[in-house]
Short mmCIF file of C-alpha atoms in Angstrom, two decimals:
data_model
loop_
_atom_site.label_atom_id
_atom_site.label_comp_id
_atom_site.label_asym_id
_atom_site.label_seq_id
_atom_site.Cartn_x
_atom_site.Cartn_y
_atom_site.Cartn_z
CA UNK A 483 106.97 154.69 96.72
CA UNK A 484 108.41 154.56 101.17
CA UNK A 485 106.70 152.33 102.78
CA UNK A 486 108.38 150.33 106.25
CA UNK A 487 107.61 149.25 109.23
CA UNK A 488 109.62 147.36 112.59
CA UNK A 489 109.26 144.33 114.03
CA UNK A 490 111.45 143.86 117.88
CA UNK A 491 109.97 142.29 121.05
CA UNK A 492 109.54 144.95 123.98
CA UNK A 493 108.62 143.82 127.78
CA UNK A 494 107.51 139.94 126.55
CA UNK A 495 105.32 141.27 123.22
CA UNK A 496 106.39 141.33 119.43
CA UNK A 497 105.14 145.12 118.84
CA UNK A 498 104.51 146.73 115.21
CA UNK A 499 105.94 149.73 113.55
CA UNK A 500 104.11 150.95 109.95
CA UNK A 501 105.55 154.12 108.42
CA UNK A 502 102.55 156.57 107.84
CA UNK A 503 101.85 156.39 104.05
CA UNK A 504 102.26 152.26 104.08
CA UNK A 505 99.45 152.52 106.99
CA UNK A 506 97.82 154.87 104.89
CA UNK A 507 98.55 155.46 101.64
CA UNK A 508 99.17 151.42 100.78
CA UNK A 509 95.39 150.93 99.53
CA UNK A 510 96.02 152.81 96.09
CA UNK A 511 99.86 152.43 95.85
CA UNK A 512 99.52 148.87 93.83
CA UNK A 513 96.68 149.91 91.79
CA UNK A 514 97.52 150.74 88.55
CA UNK A 515 96.44 153.68 86.34
CA UNK A 516 93.32 153.35 85.03
CA UNK A 517 90.63 154.49 82.21
CA UNK A 518 86.82 156.83 84.50
CA UNK A 519 84.07 153.73 84.03
CA UNK A 520 82.62 153.79 80.62
CA UNK A 521 78.76 154.11 80.80
CA UNK A 522 78.58 151.51 77.79
CA UNK A 523 81.36 148.43 79.35
CA UNK A 524 78.90 148.76 82.77
CA UNK A 525 75.88 148.45 80.52
CA UNK A 526 78.17 145.44 78.07
CA UNK A 527 79.07 143.83 81.26
CA UNK A 528 75.89 144.04 83.02
CA UNK A 529 74.41 142.40 79.70
CA UNK A 530 76.81 139.91 80.01
CA UNK A 531 76.40 138.29 83.84
CA UNK A 532 72.60 139.00 82.89
CA UNK A 533 72.95 136.33 80.36
CA UNK A 534 75.39 133.40 82.80
CA UNK A 535 73.16 131.56 85.08
CA UNK A 536 76.18 129.31 85.81
CA UNK A 537 78.94 131.75 85.84
CA UNK A 538 81.78 130.59 86.70
CA UNK A 539 84.69 133.64 87.62
CA UNK A 540 88.47 133.22 88.08
CA UNK A 541 90.39 136.62 90.09
CA UNK A 542 93.78 137.41 89.99
CA UNK A 543 96.27 139.58 92.04
CA UNK A 544 94.67 142.64 89.82
CA UNK A 545 91.67 141.92 92.71
CA UNK A 546 93.15 141.93 95.36
CA UNK A 547 95.80 145.57 95.35
CA UNK A 548 92.82 147.28 96.60
CA UNK A 549 93.33 145.99 99.08
CA UNK A 550 96.80 147.18 99.89
CA UNK A 551 98.08 143.54 98.85
CA UNK A 552 101.33 144.41 95.86
CA UNK A 553 101.07 142.33 92.67
CA UNK A 554 103.99 141.65 89.98
CA UNK A 555 102.91 142.36 86.60
CA UNK A 556 101.65 145.21 87.37
CA UNK A 557 102.40 148.06 84.82
CA UNK A 558 104.61 151.28 87.37
CA UNK A 559 103.42 148.53 90.53
CA UNK A 560 103.43 145.66 90.10
CA UNK A 561 106.63 144.00 92.23
CA UNK A 562 109.13 143.81 88.49
CA UNK A 563 108.71 146.83 88.41
CA UNK A 564 108.65 148.85 91.64
CA UNK A 565 112.47 146.68 91.90
CA UNK A 566 114.62 143.80 90.78
CA UNK A 567 113.86 141.15 93.16
CA UNK A 568 112.48 137.91 91.92
CA UNK A 569 109.76 135.06 93.90
CA UNK A 570 110.94 132.54 95.40
CA UNK A 571 111.35 128.96 93.60
CA UNK A 572 110.52 125.75 94.40
CA UNK A 573 113.37 123.47 94.11
CA UNK A 574 114.67 126.76 95.99
CA UNK A 575 112.76 126.31 99.48
CA UNK A 576 112.89 122.73 98.94
CA UNK A 577 117.23 122.36 98.80
CA UNK A 578 118.24 125.45 100.75
CA UNK A 579 118.04 125.76 105.29
CA UNK A 580 119.19 129.14 104.84
CA UNK A 581 116.37 130.14 101.41
CA UNK A 582 114.12 128.62 103.56
CA UNK A 583 115.57 130.76 106.23
CA UNK A 584 115.03 133.81 104.36
CA UNK A 585 111.93 133.03 103.41
CA UNK A 586 110.79 132.96 106.89
CA UNK A 587 112.18 135.56 108.60
CA UNK A 588 110.90 137.49 105.39
CA UNK A 589 107.65 136.87 105.77
CA UNK A 590 107.45 136.76 110.08
CA UNK A 591 107.82 140.58 109.78
CA UNK A 592 105.19 140.17 107.13
CA UNK A 593 103.08 138.85 108.36
CA UNK A 594 101.04 140.44 110.83
CA UNK A 595 100.55 142.89 108.49
CA UNK A 596 99.35 140.82 105.98
CA UNK A 597 96.65 138.49 108.23
CA UNK A 598 94.77 141.99 108.68
CA UNK A 599 93.84 143.21 105.04
CA UNK A 600 90.78 142.55 103.89
CA UNK A 601 88.22 141.64 101.42
CA UNK A 602 87.85 145.33 99.01
CA UNK A 603 84.49 146.13 97.00
CA UNK A 604 85.43 143.00 94.52
CA UNK A 605 85.32 140.69 97.01
CA UNK A 606 82.48 141.41 99.11
CA UNK A 607 80.30 141.87 94.98
CA UNK A 608 81.52 138.32 94.25
CA UNK A 609 80.46 137.30 97.63
CA UNK A 610 77.21 138.60 97.40
CA UNK A 611 76.70 137.20 93.39
CA UNK A 612 76.81 133.62 94.86
CA UNK A 613 74.36 134.41 97.89
CA UNK A 614 71.98 135.05 94.91
CA UNK A 615 72.07 132.66 93.08
CA UNK A 616 74.64 134.35 90.25
CA UNK A 617 77.71 132.87 90.75
CA UNK A 618 78.73 129.32 89.90
CA UNK A 619 81.96 128.71 90.95
CA UNK A 620 84.81 131.15 91.77
CA UNK A 621 88.90 129.89 91.18
CA UNK A 622 91.56 132.38 92.82
CA UNK A 623 94.78 132.45 92.42
CA UNK A 624 95.48 134.23 94.72
CA UNK A 625 97.11 132.83 97.82
CA UNK A 626 95.50 135.93 100.52
CA UNK A 627 91.75 134.38 101.79
CA UNK A 628 90.10 138.08 101.29
CA UNK A 629 87.44 135.95 99.20
CA UNK A 630 87.33 133.43 102.09
CA UNK A 631 87.19 136.62 104.41
CA UNK A 632 84.72 138.36 102.19
CA UNK A 633 82.57 134.79 102.95
CA UNK A 634 82.88 133.35 99.67
CA UNK A 635 82.10 129.23 99.88
CA UNK A 636 82.12 128.41 96.54
CA UNK A 637 85.81 128.48 95.82
CA UNK A 638 89.01 126.54 94.14
CA UNK A 639 92.90 128.45 95.37
CA UNK A 640 94.11 127.30 93.46
CA UNK A 641 97.56 128.00 94.24
CA UNK A 642 97.05 127.73 97.97
CA UNK A 643 96.63 130.25 101.27
CA UNK A 644 99.15 131.69 103.09
CA UNK A 645 97.20 131.09 105.84
CA UNK A 646 97.65 127.45 106.45
CA UNK A 647 101.36 125.40 107.00
CA UNK A 648 102.82 121.81 106.31
CA UNK A 649 105.29 119.67 106.87
CA UNK A 650 107.25 118.65 103.46
CA UNK A 651 107.64 115.60 105.47
CA UNK A 652 104.33 114.36 106.95
CA UNK A 653 102.25 116.28 105.62
CA UNK A 654 100.45 118.19 108.83
CA UNK A 655 99.14 120.99 108.31
CA UNK A 656 99.00 123.67 111.11
CA UNK A 657 97.72 127.48 111.16
CA UNK A 658 100.02 130.02 110.17
CA UNK A 659 98.45 131.90 112.91
CA UNK A 660 100.46 129.13 115.65
CA UNK A 661 103.72 129.09 113.36
CA UNK A 662 104.13 133.08 113.90
CA UNK A 663 103.61 131.96 117.98
CA UNK A 664 106.32 129.25 117.29
CA UNK A 665 109.16 131.98 115.47
CA UNK A 666 108.00 134.72 118.12
CA UNK A 667 109.61 132.50 120.93
CA UNK A 668 112.48 131.03 119.07
CA UNK A 669 113.23 134.40 118.09
CA UNK A 670 112.54 136.57 121.80
CA UNK A 671 115.20 139.93 121.15
CA UNK A 672 115.18 139.10 117.26
CA UNK A 673 114.17 142.67 115.27
CA UNK A 674 114.16 143.84 112.06
CA UNK A 675 113.51 146.89 109.83
CA UNK A 676 111.71 145.57 106.35
CA UNK A 677 111.99 148.91 103.38
CA UNK A 678 109.17 147.13 100.42
CA UNK A 679 106.25 145.61 100.28
CA UNK A 680 106.23 141.64 97.98
CA UNK A 681 103.18 139.03 97.38
CA UNK A 682 101.82 136.92 99.38
CA UNK A 683 102.96 138.13 102.54
CA UNK A 684 106.14 138.89 103.18
CA UNK A 685 109.15 141.90 103.41
CA UNK A 686 112.34 142.72 102.14
CA UNK A 687 115.17 142.06 104.49
CA UNK A 688 118.86 142.56 104.24
CA UNK A 689 121.20 139.29 104.93
CA UNK A 690 122.34 140.59 108.06
CA UNK A 691 119.00 140.60 110.08
CA UNK A 692 117.98 137.46 108.48
CA UNK A 693 121.20 135.44 109.13
CA UNK A 694 120.53 135.08 113.08
CA UNK A 695 116.81 134.20 112.57
CA UNK A 696 115.63 130.49 113.70
CA UNK A 697 112.87 128.05 111.82
CA UNK A 698 111.20 126.24 113.37
CA UNK A 699 110.56 122.42 112.98
CA UNK A 700 107.36 120.25 112.80
CA UNK A 701 107.19 118.06 115.45
CA UNK A 702 108.60 115.16 113.19
CA UNK A 703 111.75 117.95 112.57
CA UNK A 704 110.46 118.02 108.57
CA UNK A 705 110.63 121.50 107.08
CA UNK A 706 108.14 123.94 107.53
CA UNK A 707 106.24 125.22 104.21
CA UNK A 708 103.49 127.08 103.59
CA UNK A 709 100.21 125.31 102.24
CA UNK A 710 101.03 127.32 98.56
CA UNK A 711 101.90 127.05 95.09
CA UNK A 712 105.56 128.41 94.76
CA UNK A 713 106.55 129.50 91.20
CA UNK A 714 108.85 126.18 89.97
CA UNK A 715 105.55 123.44 91.49
CA UNK A 716 103.05 123.02 90.53
CA UNK A 717 99.24 122.99 91.44
CA UNK A 718 97.65 119.37 92.44
CA UNK A 719 96.31 117.58 89.20
CA UNK A 720 92.99 116.26 91.23
CA UNK A 721 92.31 120.29 91.68
CA UNK A 722 93.59 120.41 87.91
CA UNK A 723 90.58 118.52 86.65
CA UNK A 724 88.00 119.24 89.20
CA UNK A 725 88.57 123.06 88.26
CA UNK A 726 87.91 121.71 84.96
CA UNK A 727 84.95 119.83 86.05
CA UNK A 728 83.15 122.85 86.83
CA UNK A 729 84.48 125.42 84.00
CA UNK A 730 82.84 122.21 81.89
CA UNK A 731 80.05 122.65 84.00
CA UNK A 732 79.98 126.70 82.95
CA UNK A 733 77.87 128.75 80.85
CA UNK A 734 80.20 131.77 80.68
CA UNK A 735 83.48 132.85 82.62
CA UNK A 736 84.57 136.09 83.63
CA UNK A 737 88.66 137.14 84.29
CA UNK A 738 89.01 139.39 86.84
CA UNK A 739 91.86 141.34 88.01
CA UNK A 740 94.40 138.81 85.90
CA UNK A 741 96.86 138.33 83.37
CA UNK A 742 97.06 135.23 82.42
CA UNK A 743 100.20 134.85 82.49
CA UNK A 744 100.12 131.84 84.15
CA UNK A 745 99.86 128.21 82.38
CA UNK A 746 98.06 126.94 85.89
CA UNK A 747 95.32 129.80 85.11
CA UNK A 748 95.82 130.64 81.66
CA UNK A 749 94.13 126.35 80.60
CA UNK A 750 91.36 126.61 82.67
CA UNK A 751 90.75 129.92 79.96
CA UNK A 752 91.55 127.56 76.06
CA UNK A 753 89.25 124.96 78.12
CA UNK A 754 86.26 127.33 77.64
CA UNK A 755 86.90 128.36 74.52
CA UNK A 756 86.93 124.51 73.53
CA UNK A 757 83.45 124.59 75.16
CA UNK A 758 82.40 127.50 72.41
CA UNK A 759 81.92 129.75 76.68
CA UNK A 760 81.61 133.33 76.67
CA UNK A 761 84.85 134.70 77.38
CA UNK A 762 84.77 138.48 79.55
CA UNK A 763 88.32 139.72 80.99
CA UNK A 764 88.22 143.64 83.79
CA UNK A 765 91.83 143.74 84.33
CA UNK A 766 93.83 147.20 84.15
CA UNK A 767 96.32 146.45 81.53
CA UNK A 768 96.52 143.45 78.65
CA UNK A 769 96.60 139.88 79.51
CA UNK A 770 97.00 136.79 77.34
CA UNK A 771 93.16 135.95 75.99
CA UNK A 772 91.79 139.68 75.18
CA UNK A 773 92.32 137.78 71.88
CA UNK A 774 89.36 135.70 72.79
CA UNK A 775 87.34 137.43 75.17
CA UNK A 776 84.28 139.68 74.05
CA UNK A 777 84.71 141.55 76.18
CA UNK A 778 87.43 143.73 77.76
CA UNK A 779 87.25 146.06 80.37
CA UNK A 780 90.19 148.03 82.35
CA UNK A 781 89.06 148.98 85.43
CA UNK A 782 89.33 148.92 89.01
CA UNK A 783 87.39 145.62 89.93
CA UNK A 784 86.51 146.83 93.35
CA UNK A 785 84.90 150.60 90.89
CA UNK A 786 82.98 148.06 89.02
CA UNK A 787 81.91 145.35 89.97
CA UNK A 788 79.24 146.47 92.96
CA UNK A 789 78.09 148.44 90.06
CA UNK A 790 76.50 145.11 88.06
CA UNK A 791 73.37 143.59 89.14
CA UNK A 792 73.54 139.81 89.81
CA UNK A 793 69.71 138.79 89.93
#
């Protein structure tokens, strides 16, 4: 996969040039191979949804790959399969100004594309289930805001959202778009060519490209961080307790597009098992909880979910 683009200043405005493959073929670049839809499996999922009266849905990166966002773990197409790069660690971001500079330079280049991505049929299907009263609560491990763009409201963003930025000193929040404007003002002649896409809105840049990139601070002088849970950080305990309560109030749980390898999401599957809730999993590839599920499906989320009647 040869996806690249450049970001440069031109006549007082920023211009993004995206390669043809990246702009026209990225929707399917990050979706792993899956078997054809099985009519019997569709009927089984339909029965599961029909019997559910207080359905809790948990989504992961696999629901957004069909929108053009890569994940970490998918076979052959995930970040770990494509590169030897690792996601940023929370402690490194807090301790090191150069790490923050590298992160924000990469994020600055990737933001125009990342922020423009749109929900796919799976996001719209879940939003419709909520509107019709089928979906009791939606928990997403994603930080891409695609569920919000699709209109979901009964929603917990477990790991935060890339569309918000917070100060590590005073806690003030600003929209990510506002920070993009600050970046542009501080770096009027800076330009970069990115090769490859990473999850969570950033791209791959060389150290030479990053070295001259300037990063603004909060008005209080504190460092800025996206309002997301980096690897090595923990989810806010109040948010965890809130989701545990929603699971205990539910009568069934559907996992969509998650391998459940990260404990922050897996723990809610354990709670569902303790409550003896039926669990269904829709994910291409094995998950950490396949042995706990009464139904496992390996199809594209955007192909299967719209086929289900939520009534």
